[in-house]
Short mmCIF file of C-alpha atoms and ligand atoms in Angstrom, two decimals:
data_model
loop_
_atom_site.label_atom_id
_atom_site.label_comp_id
_atom_site.label_asym_id
_atom_site.label_seq_id
_atom_site.Cartn_x
_atom_site.Cartn_y
_atom_site.Cartn_z
CA UNK A 1 108.34 76.05 69.41
CA UNK A 2 106.91 75.71 73.00
CA UNK A 3 103.94 74.85 73.40
CA UNK A 4 101.70 74.79 76.61
CA UNK A 5 98.03 73.77 77.32
CA UNK A 6 96.36 75.11 80.39
CA UNK A 7 93.93 72.37 81.29
CA UNK A 8 91.12 71.89 84.22
CA UNK A 9 91.39 75.78 85.51
CA UNK A 10 87.89 77.95 85.11
CA UNK A 11 89.40 80.75 82.49
CA UNK A 12 88.50 84.69 82.36
CA UNK A 13 87.88 84.54 79.20
CA UNK A 14 86.88 87.74 77.44
CA UNK A 15 82.76 86.34 77.34
CA UNK A 16 83.31 85.90 81.36
CA UNK A 17 84.27 82.41 83.26
CA UNK A 18 84.43 79.80 81.34
CA UNK A 19 85.75 76.10 81.82
CA UNK A 20 87.75 75.68 78.90
CA UNK A 21 91.43 74.90 78.28
CA UNK A 22 93.86 77.62 76.96
CA UNK A 23 96.72 76.78 74.52
CA UNK A 24 99.84 78.87 74.04
CA UNK A 25 102.66 78.84 71.49
CA UNK A 26 105.98 80.55 71.68
CA UNK A 27 104.15 82.84 74.26
CA UNK A 28 101.16 83.86 72.51
CA UNK A 29 97.82 82.16 73.69
CA UNK A 30 96.80 80.66 70.48
CA UNK A 31 93.25 78.87 70.92
CA UNK A 32 90.46 79.20 74.23
CA UNK A 33 88.00 76.36 74.31
CA UNK A 34 87.56 72.64 74.13
CA UNK A 35 90.64 71.71 72.71
CA UNK A 36 93.18 68.58 72.90
CA UNK A 37 97.01 68.78 74.15
CA UNK A 38 98.33 67.75 70.66
CA UNK A 39 101.97 67.62 71.79
CA UNK A 40 101.94 70.35 74.18
CA UNK A 41 102.98 70.39 77.48
CA UNK A 42 99.92 70.20 80.04
CA UNK A 43 99.47 72.27 82.91
CA UNK A 44 97.16 70.71 85.10
CA UNK A 45 95.01 73.41 87.04
CA UNK A 46 91.94 71.94 88.17
CA UNK A 47 89.94 73.59 91.03
CA UNK A 48 92.03 77.07 90.05
CA UNK A 49 91.40 80.29 88.10
CA UNK A 50 93.31 81.13 85.15
CA UNK A 51 93.68 84.85 84.57
CA UNK A 52 95.01 87.80 82.74
CA UNK A 53 98.61 88.90 84.45
CA UNK A 54 97.48 92.20 86.10
CA UNK A 55 99.31 95.76 84.55
CA UNK A 56 99.98 97.77 87.60
CA UNK A 57 99.22 101.37 86.12
CA UNK A 58 100.92 103.02 88.73
CA UNK A 59 103.98 102.11 90.22
CA UNK A 60 107.21 103.64 91.37
CA UNK A 61 110.43 101.46 90.73
CA UNK A 62 112.88 104.32 92.32
CA UNK A 63 115.34 103.09 89.44
CA UNK A 64 117.32 104.68 88.89
CA UNK A 65 117.74 107.15 91.84
CA UNK A 66 116.79 105.42 95.36
CA UNK A 67 118.37 102.25 95.28
CA UNK A 68 117.65 101.50 99.03
CA UNK A 69 114.19 101.66 98.30
CA UNK A 70 113.49 99.81 95.54
CA UNK A 71 114.88 98.69 92.25
CA UNK A 72 113.88 97.31 88.87
CA UNK A 73 114.74 93.42 90.34
CA UNK A 74 112.99 94.16 93.57
CA UNK A 75 109.93 95.67 91.98
CA UNK A 76 109.44 93.22 89.74
CA UNK A 77 109.84 90.28 92.03
CA UNK A 78 107.27 91.71 94.39
CA UNK A 79 105.12 92.23 90.97
CA UNK A 80 105.84 88.42 89.60
CA UNK A 81 104.93 87.29 93.23
CA UNK A 82 101.91 88.79 92.96
CA UNK A 83 100.25 87.98 89.49
CA UNK A 84 101.51 91.08 88.08
CA UNK A 85 102.78 91.02 84.79
CA UNK A 86 103.16 94.08 83.55
CA UNK A 87 104.21 97.42 85.57
CA UNK A 88 103.94 101.01 84.22
CA UNK A 89 106.28 103.14 85.73
CA UNK A 90 106.38 106.45 87.20
CA UNK A 91 108.87 109.19 86.07
CA UNK A 92 109.81 110.75 89.25
CA UNK A 93 112.63 108.89 89.54
CA UNK A 94 116.19 110.60 89.22
CA UNK A 95 116.79 111.68 86.74
CA UNK A 96 113.38 112.47 86.05
CA UNK A 97 112.20 111.41 82.92
CA UNK A 98 111.66 114.52 81.09
CA UNK A 99 112.91 113.86 77.73
CA UNK A 100 113.40 111.15 75.16
CA UNK A 101 117.32 110.30 76.32
CA UNK A 102 116.35 109.86 79.79
CA UNK A 103 113.76 107.21 78.72
CA UNK A 104 115.78 105.28 76.65
CA UNK A 105 118.41 105.29 79.39
CA UNK A 106 115.70 104.35 82.04
CA UNK A 107 114.70 101.65 79.58
CA UNK A 108 117.96 100.12 79.51
CA UNK A 109 118.72 100.14 83.00
CA UNK A 110 115.47 98.22 83.59
CA UNK A 111 115.71 95.82 81.08
CA UNK A 112 118.56 93.26 83.02
CA UNK A 113 116.69 93.63 85.80
CA UNK A 114 112.97 93.11 84.99
CA UNK A 115 111.27 90.02 85.61
CA UNK A 116 107.88 91.13 84.41
CA UNK A 117 107.43 93.29 81.37
CA UNK A 118 107.27 97.28 81.87
CA UNK A 119 106.05 100.63 80.34
CA UNK A 120 107.70 104.13 81.25
CA UNK A 121 105.26 107.42 81.95
CA UNK A 122 107.20 110.66 80.71
CA UNK A 123 107.14 113.69 83.18
CA UNK A 124 105.16 116.71 82.31
CA UNK A 125 107.10 119.87 83.95
CA UNK A 126 106.51 123.70 83.77
CA UNK A 127 109.00 123.78 81.18
CA UNK A 128 108.11 121.30 78.97
CA UNK A 129 107.89 122.07 75.12
CA UNK A 130 106.17 120.31 72.49
CA UNK A 131 109.16 119.05 71.08
CA UNK A 132 110.02 117.35 74.33
CA UNK A 133 106.93 115.63 74.47
CA UNK A 134 107.14 114.16 70.71
CA UNK A 135 110.22 112.98 71.49
CA UNK A 136 109.01 111.13 74.59
CA UNK A 137 105.98 109.73 72.52
CA UNK A 138 108.33 108.21 70.08
CA UNK A 139 110.61 106.67 72.83
CA UNK A 140 107.99 104.91 73.64
CA UNK A 141 106.33 106.61 76.79
CA UNK A 142 103.03 105.19 77.58
CA UNK A 143 101.83 108.81 78.34
CA UNK A 144 102.69 111.65 80.23
CA UNK A 145 102.25 112.32 83.88
CA UNK A 146 101.41 116.00 85.50
CA UNK A 147 102.36 116.47 89.17
CA UNK A 148 100.34 119.12 89.99
CA UNK A 149 101.95 121.19 92.94
CA UNK A 150 105.01 119.20 92.84
CA UNK A 151 108.11 121.55 92.55
CA UNK A 152 111.20 120.29 90.40
CA UNK A 153 114.62 120.64 91.85
CA UNK A 154 116.80 121.89 88.30
CA UNK A 155 120.11 120.66 90.08
CA UNK A 156 118.95 117.09 91.17
CA UNK A 157 116.39 116.89 87.92
CA UNK A 158 114.04 115.53 90.82
CA UNK A 159 110.12 116.08 91.48
CA UNK A 160 110.04 117.23 95.20
CA UNK A 161 107.04 116.57 97.43
CA UNK A 162 106.86 120.13 98.21
CA UNK A 163 105.76 123.75 96.15
CA UNK A 164 107.85 125.96 97.69
CA UNK A 165 109.01 128.23 94.98
CA UNK A 166 111.32 131.03 96.23
CA UNK A 167 114.35 129.10 96.16
CA UNK A 168 115.85 129.43 92.54
CA UNK A 169 116.84 125.94 92.18
CA UNK A 170 113.00 125.08 92.12
CA UNK A 171 111.17 125.33 89.00
CA UNK A 172 107.29 125.75 89.79
CA UNK A 173 105.24 122.94 89.52
CA UNK A 174 102.82 122.30 86.33
CA UNK A 175 99.67 124.02 86.94
CA UNK A 176 96.70 124.01 84.46
CA UNK A 177 98.19 127.03 82.69
CA UNK A 178 100.99 124.23 81.38
CA UNK A 179 98.05 121.82 80.28
CA UNK A 180 96.24 124.31 78.46
CA UNK A 181 100.03 124.93 76.68
CA UNK A 182 100.55 121.86 76.00
CA UNK A 183 96.90 120.28 75.54
CA UNK A 184 96.94 120.66 71.54
CA UNK A 185 100.18 118.28 71.30
CA UNK A 186 99.04 115.90 73.73
CA UNK A 187 96.03 115.53 71.83
CA UNK A 188 98.17 115.06 68.49
CA UNK A 189 99.94 112.58 70.03
CA UNK A 190 97.28 110.67 71.69
CA UNK A 191 99.11 110.15 74.78
CA UNK A 192 96.97 110.05 77.89
CA UNK A 193 97.64 112.63 80.48
CA UNK A 194 97.71 111.47 84.20
CA UNK A 195 97.46 113.78 86.90
CA UNK A 196 98.44 113.70 90.88
CA UNK A 197 94.89 115.63 91.17
CA UNK A 198 95.46 117.90 94.71
CA UNK A 199 95.54 121.61 93.69
CA UNK A 200 98.56 123.50 94.86
CA UNK A 201 96.11 126.61 95.93
CA UNK A 202 94.12 124.39 98.20
CA UNK A 203 97.05 122.64 99.70
CA UNK A 204 98.91 125.85 100.46
CA UNK A 205 95.88 127.41 102.23
CA UNK A 206 95.32 123.94 104.36
CA UNK A 207 99.12 124.01 105.39
CA UNK A 208 99.71 123.28 108.96
CA UNK A 209 102.20 121.35 111.10
CA UNK A 210 101.70 117.89 111.01
CA UNK A 211 101.54 116.14 114.34
CA UNK A 212 98.39 113.80 114.17
CA UNK A 213 96.59 112.43 111.32
CA UNK A 214 93.77 114.65 111.36
CA UNK A 215 96.80 117.03 110.81
CA UNK A 216 97.74 115.09 107.68
CA UNK A 217 93.80 114.77 106.48
CA UNK A 218 92.80 118.51 106.82
CA UNK A 219 96.56 119.35 105.41
CA UNK A 220 95.56 117.56 102.22
CA UNK A 221 91.24 118.11 102.10
CA UNK A 222 88.93 116.38 99.53
CA UNK A 223 88.61 119.65 98.23
CA UNK A 224 92.01 119.57 96.86
CA UNK A 225 91.26 116.17 94.71
CA UNK A 226 88.05 118.21 93.08
CA UNK A 227 89.15 121.34 92.65
CA UNK A 228 92.17 119.92 90.42
CA UNK A 229 89.71 117.39 88.66
CA UNK A 230 87.43 119.80 87.68
CA UNK A 231 90.26 122.74 86.79
CA UNK A 232 92.06 120.16 84.52
CA UNK A 233 89.29 118.59 82.75
CA UNK A 234 87.94 121.96 82.14
CA UNK A 235 91.45 122.31 80.22
CA UNK A 236 91.75 119.33 78.71
CA UNK A 237 88.26 118.58 77.16
CA UNK A 238 88.67 121.61 74.36
CA UNK A 239 91.53 119.61 73.13
CA UNK A 240 90.08 116.19 73.37
CA UNK A 241 93.26 114.83 76.06
CA UNK A 242 92.67 111.76 77.64
CA UNK A 243 92.65 113.05 80.93
CA UNK A 244 93.53 109.95 83.67
CA UNK A 245 93.36 110.91 87.45
CA UNK A 246 95.61 109.13 89.49
CA UNK A 247 94.70 107.61 93.03
CA UNK A 248 91.15 108.91 93.14
CA UNK A 249 91.30 109.05 96.79
CA UNK A 250 88.03 111.29 97.92
CA UNK A 251 84.19 111.27 97.54
CA UNK A 252 84.28 115.01 96.51
CA UNK A 253 87.04 113.77 93.72
CA UNK A 254 85.09 111.25 92.51
CA UNK A 255 81.72 113.75 92.08
CA UNK A 256 83.90 116.22 90.52
CA UNK A 257 84.93 113.61 87.77
CA UNK A 258 81.73 112.39 87.11
CA UNK A 259 80.29 116.02 86.72
CA UNK A 260 83.23 116.46 84.27
CA UNK A 261 82.60 113.17 82.48
CA UNK A 262 78.67 114.22 82.16
CA UNK A 263 80.09 117.17 80.82
CA UNK A 264 81.86 114.92 77.86
CA UNK A 265 85.71 115.26 79.03
CA UNK A 266 87.41 112.38 78.06
CA UNK A 267 87.97 111.17 81.59
CA UNK A 268 89.30 107.69 83.21
CA UNK A 269 89.61 107.26 86.82
CA UNK A 270 92.12 105.51 88.88
CA UNK A 271 91.91 104.52 92.69
CA UNK A 272 94.04 102.06 94.64
CA UNK A 273 93.73 99.50 97.38
CA UNK A 274 94.67 101.27 100.09
CA UNK A 275 91.54 103.83 99.36
CA UNK A 276 89.10 100.94 98.69
CA UNK A 277 90.11 98.60 102.24
CA UNK A 278 91.23 101.49 104.80
CA UNK A 279 90.46 104.75 106.38
CA UNK A 280 91.51 107.31 109.32
CA UNK A 281 90.75 104.83 111.78
CA UNK A 282 93.48 102.77 110.23
CA UNK A 283 96.04 105.25 111.66
CA UNK A 284 96.06 103.95 115.08
CA UNK A 285 96.92 100.22 113.64
CA UNK A 286 99.05 101.16 110.89
CA UNK A 287 100.87 104.45 111.74
CA UNK A 288 103.47 106.09 109.18
CA UNK A 289 102.71 103.00 106.86
CA UNK A 290 99.34 105.07 105.95
CA UNK A 291 100.96 108.23 104.95
CA UNK A 292 100.17 108.18 101.73
CA UNK A 293 99.56 111.24 98.90
CA UNK A 294 96.40 111.70 98.99
CA UNK A 295 95.70 110.73 102.05
CA UNK A 296 93.63 107.61 103.04
CA UNK A 297 90.46 109.76 103.98
CA UNK A 298 87.21 109.00 106.02
CA UNK A 299 85.10 105.59 105.76
CA UNK A 300 82.56 107.91 103.83
CA UNK A 301 85.07 108.61 101.20
CA UNK A 302 85.91 104.67 101.20
CA UNK A 303 82.26 103.77 100.50
CA UNK A 304 81.57 106.36 98.01
CA UNK A 305 84.99 105.14 95.88
CA UNK A 306 83.88 101.23 96.34
CA UNK A 307 80.49 102.35 95.24
CA UNK A 308 81.81 104.08 91.95
CA UNK A 309 84.05 101.04 91.47
CA UNK A 310 80.96 98.71 91.59
CA UNK A 311 78.91 101.15 89.20
CA UNK A 312 82.12 101.37 86.64
CA UNK A 313 82.40 105.03 87.41
CA UNK A 314 86.06 104.06 88.56
CA UNK A 315 87.19 101.37 85.89
CA UNK A 316 90.53 100.99 86.96
CA UNK A 317 92.48 99.78 90.11
CA UNK A 318 96.28 100.38 90.48
CA UNK A 319 98.66 100.51 93.31
CA UNK A 320 100.45 103.54 93.30
CA UNK A 321 103.17 101.46 94.69
CA UNK A 322 105.41 103.93 96.51
CA UNK A 323 108.14 102.17 98.81
CA UNK A 324 110.48 103.94 101.17
CA UNK A 325 113.21 102.71 103.58
CA UNK A 326 112.30 101.46 107.08
CA UNK A 327 114.16 104.16 108.24
CA UNK A 328 112.51 107.14 106.50
CA UNK A 329 109.18 105.27 107.67
CA UNK A 330 110.53 105.44 111.45
CA UNK A 331 110.75 109.09 111.30
CA UNK A 332 107.46 110.83 112.87
CA UNK A 333 104.27 111.75 110.81
CA UNK A 334 105.67 115.31 109.74
CA UNK A 335 108.97 113.78 108.52
CA UNK A 336 108.38 110.39 106.92
CA UNK A 337 107.76 110.62 103.06
CA UNK A 338 104.56 109.50 101.77
CA UNK A 339 103.87 106.14 99.90
CA UNK A 340 103.31 102.49 100.50
CA UNK A 341 104.27 99.69 98.56
CA UNK A 342 101.26 97.61 97.03
CA UNK A 343 102.41 96.06 93.54
CA UNK A 344 102.43 92.17 95.24
CA UNK A 345 98.97 92.92 97.17
CA UNK A 346 97.25 94.04 93.91
CA UNK A 347 95.27 91.33 92.57
CA UNK A 348 94.82 89.60 95.66
CA UNK A 349 93.20 92.44 97.48
CA UNK A 350 91.00 93.16 94.20
CA UNK A 351 89.69 89.52 94.05
CA UNK A 352 88.90 89.69 97.52
CA UNK A 353 86.40 93.19 97.25
CA UNK A 354 85.17 91.94 93.98
CA UNK A 355 84.05 88.81 95.87
CA UNK A 356 82.66 90.66 98.54
CA UNK A 357 80.86 92.55 95.89
CA UNK A 358 79.10 89.40 94.75
CA UNK A 359 81.25 88.92 91.25
CA UNK A 360 84.57 87.85 91.78
CA UNK A 361 85.53 88.00 88.07
CA UNK A 362 85.24 91.98 87.96
CA UNK A 363 88.83 92.00 89.27
CA UNK A 364 90.34 91.29 85.98
CA UNK A 365 88.88 94.01 84.34
CA UNK A 366 89.98 96.60 87.36
CA UNK A 367 93.81 95.36 87.04
CA UNK A 368 94.36 93.92 83.72
CA UNK A 369 91.56 94.84 81.00
CA UNK A 370 91.11 98.64 82.21
CA UNK A 371 94.70 99.38 82.31
CA UNK A 372 95.65 97.71 78.90
CA UNK A 373 93.51 99.59 77.45
CA UNK A 374 94.62 102.81 79.22
CA UNK A 375 98.15 102.53 78.06
CA UNK A 376 97.39 101.40 74.55
CA UNK A 377 98.30 97.78 75.52
CA UNK A 378 94.55 96.41 74.59
CA UNK A 379 95.38 94.52 71.39
CA UNK A 380 98.46 92.33 73.04
CA UNK A 381 97.55 92.05 76.69
CA UNK A 382 94.97 92.41 79.29
CA UNK A 383 92.86 89.54 78.22
CA UNK A 384 92.82 85.54 77.30
CA UNK A 385 91.85 85.29 74.09
CA UNK A 386 93.89 84.27 70.53
CA UNK A 387 96.52 86.40 69.65
CA UNK A 388 97.07 88.03 73.25
CA UNK A 389 100.53 87.63 75.09
CA UNK A 390 100.03 84.63 77.13
CA UNK A 391 101.01 86.83 80.16
CA UNK A 392 98.81 84.46 82.47
CA UNK A 393 98.19 84.02 86.42
CA UNK A 394 96.76 80.57 88.19
CA UNK A 395 94.72 81.42 91.47
CA UNK A 396 93.49 79.32 93.80
CA UNK A 397 90.25 80.15 95.03
CA UNK A 398 90.45 77.58 98.00
CA UNK A 399 93.47 79.01 99.92
CA UNK A 400 93.44 82.47 101.64
CA UNK A 401 96.35 84.65 102.08
CA UNK A 402 97.03 87.05 104.99
CA UNK A 403 99.17 89.90 103.67
CA UNK A 404 102.45 89.72 106.11
CA UNK A 405 105.43 91.87 105.67
CA UNK A 406 107.44 88.63 105.94
CA UNK A 407 106.35 87.46 102.36
CA UNK A 408 106.93 90.68 100.91
CA UNK A 409 109.40 90.92 98.17
CA UNK A 410 109.91 94.56 97.71
CA UNK A 411 112.72 96.63 99.61
CA UNK A 412 110.15 98.41 102.03
CA UNK A 413 108.15 95.34 103.28
CA UNK A 414 105.53 96.95 105.76
CA UNK A 415 102.80 98.09 103.63
CA UNK A 416 99.72 99.60 104.28
CA UNK A 417 97.70 96.48 103.37
CA UNK A 418 99.69 94.52 106.24
CA UNK A 419 96.94 92.02 108.18
CA UNK A 420 94.23 92.29 105.10
CA UNK A 421 92.86 88.53 104.44
CA UNK A 422 92.21 87.80 100.49
CA UNK A 423 90.28 84.27 100.32
CA UNK A 424 92.71 83.56 97.30
CA UNK A 425 96.41 82.77 96.97
CA UNK A 426 98.36 83.13 93.79
CA UNK A 427 99.85 79.69 92.50
CA UNK A 428 101.60 80.80 90.03
CA UNK A 429 102.54 83.54 87.44
CA UNK A 430 103.26 83.09 83.69
CA UNK A 431 105.24 85.99 81.45
CA UNK A 432 104.62 85.20 77.63
CA UNK A 433 104.39 81.89 78.54
CA UNK A 434 107.16 81.34 80.90
CA UNK A 435 107.13 80.64 84.66
CA UNK A 436 108.31 83.89 86.35
CA UNK A 437 106.64 82.86 89.90
CA UNK A 438 105.73 79.17 91.13
CA UNK A 439 104.64 77.73 94.08
CA UNK A 440 106.04 80.07 96.57
CA UNK A 441 109.41 80.81 94.41
CA UNK A 442 110.44 83.32 91.76
CA UNK A 443 111.19 81.05 88.28
CA UNK A 444 113.05 82.37 85.36
CA UNK A 445 115.53 85.63 84.89
CA UNK A 446 114.99 89.13 83.60
CA UNK A 447 113.15 88.27 81.06
CA UNK A 448 110.54 91.76 81.14
CA UNK A 449 110.49 93.68 77.83
CA UNK A 450 109.80 97.39 77.65
CA UNK A 451 106.15 97.58 76.66
CA UNK A 452 104.99 100.88 74.28
CA UNK A 453 101.65 101.82 73.19
CA UNK A 454 99.99 100.02 69.82
CA UNK A 455 100.16 103.08 67.78
CA UNK A 456 103.50 103.93 67.60
CA UNK A 457 106.49 101.77 65.99
CA UNK A 458 109.42 100.59 67.74
CA UNK A 459 112.54 102.80 66.90
CA UNK A 460 114.99 99.90 68.28
CA UNK A 461 114.13 96.21 68.34
CA UNK A 462 113.94 95.01 71.66
C1 NCD B 1 104.78 109.16 95.73
C2 NCD B 1 105.86 108.81 96.03
O1 NCD B 1 106.67 108.53 96.83
O2 NCD B 1 106.78 108.76 94.77
N1 NCD B 1 104.25 109.05 96.85
C3 NCD B 1 102.80 108.65 97.43
O3 NCD B 1 102.62 109.08 98.42
N2 NCD B 1 102.04 108.63 96.60
C4 NCD B 1 104.51 110.61 95.07
C5 NCD B 1 103.27 111.04 95.10
O4 NCD B 1 102.40 110.51 94.17
O5 NCD B 1 102.86 111.79 96.07
ZN1 ZN B 2 102.73 107.78 92.82
#
């Protein structure tokens, strides 16, 4: 039995911050309180914060499919360095995760590369069947994702950043009809439905050549988001499907989501650090690093999202970590692919924002408790309490960090938050009681496991 005792830190417990010790036995938290060492190895952590590891509910590992952009090794190295102990990976890898066999193969591939735990979202296609979704749930999917407005290449088995549909190789994107057709099976499986909320009709109408950031903004207006959210919620509420809005980016989208919630739809909201920290005026400094779908919008949108987070209307922050190669990002604004890396800066950027809001202890709720509940891990991860996995982060509140490409471990190092200063730094990260990052270096090996929602029994031992 490996016994550890974290001593001297201020601990984020379920009741809030407390100066207590935390005992860990074989990777699980066994005691939180005023406890003695009793044969345990003591981790002296005076002056530090002990926080639950973050669960980044929205990452793109690119694995399998695009090893030049990222793989599970580089993704989870960046995660460990940033205090993220679980990543939930999006299904737009290649082949896209649209059936149980693909999910199982992806899990098998990820396992020997994963430095932190991982869960897998599954893909909803316009052609998905109830049996496919049932199979995906049984294989361990944390939920399903519908890329509204993104076509699917049948030959490449790939989700595309396009909605052209005259090409016979392209299957039309999932739409509100798809959600209506699959609503009852999603409700029965009790899996969250995540949507990329930009309405294809609105995007089509506002299509234009992208020569400036203003063109980019005009091509994907906030109405695309609000229409998609309102329509998806109108469909899913009649079935009782849990609807989760990925990467909320606009004041209009937030208003539509709050209206839908008031109308009794079951809906959870996620936004990302780039929408909380940046606005269009950062394009001059960042260039294509700021090209992300949906776009980072105006300062007024940022203010609305911050306010939504402060009020608790938005409960969860995830990164939409979406790396591309430097060569791809060096293209012009029209041709550069959308997305920015972010997993390594999730916790530190959220701690800084929470500090600015006057309560640093909000951050672990956004990045740990809320995502654990979303993906069915609320009984095992996301809290520092007896019985929970010892996924822990020691944070130094006296040593600031300035985000810089130099210290990033993702394959795309230059992200949208480049240059941002956080008052905090990550001292060390523990996955189920074992260090995966300590004092600036990765530790341990690929000890990450597939996590699956608690309600379903594992099909195979991990
Ligand atoms: C994502 C990607 O690259 O996979 N990019 C992004 O800008 N968020 C896909 C997406 O969600 O649009
Ligand atoms: Zn994404």
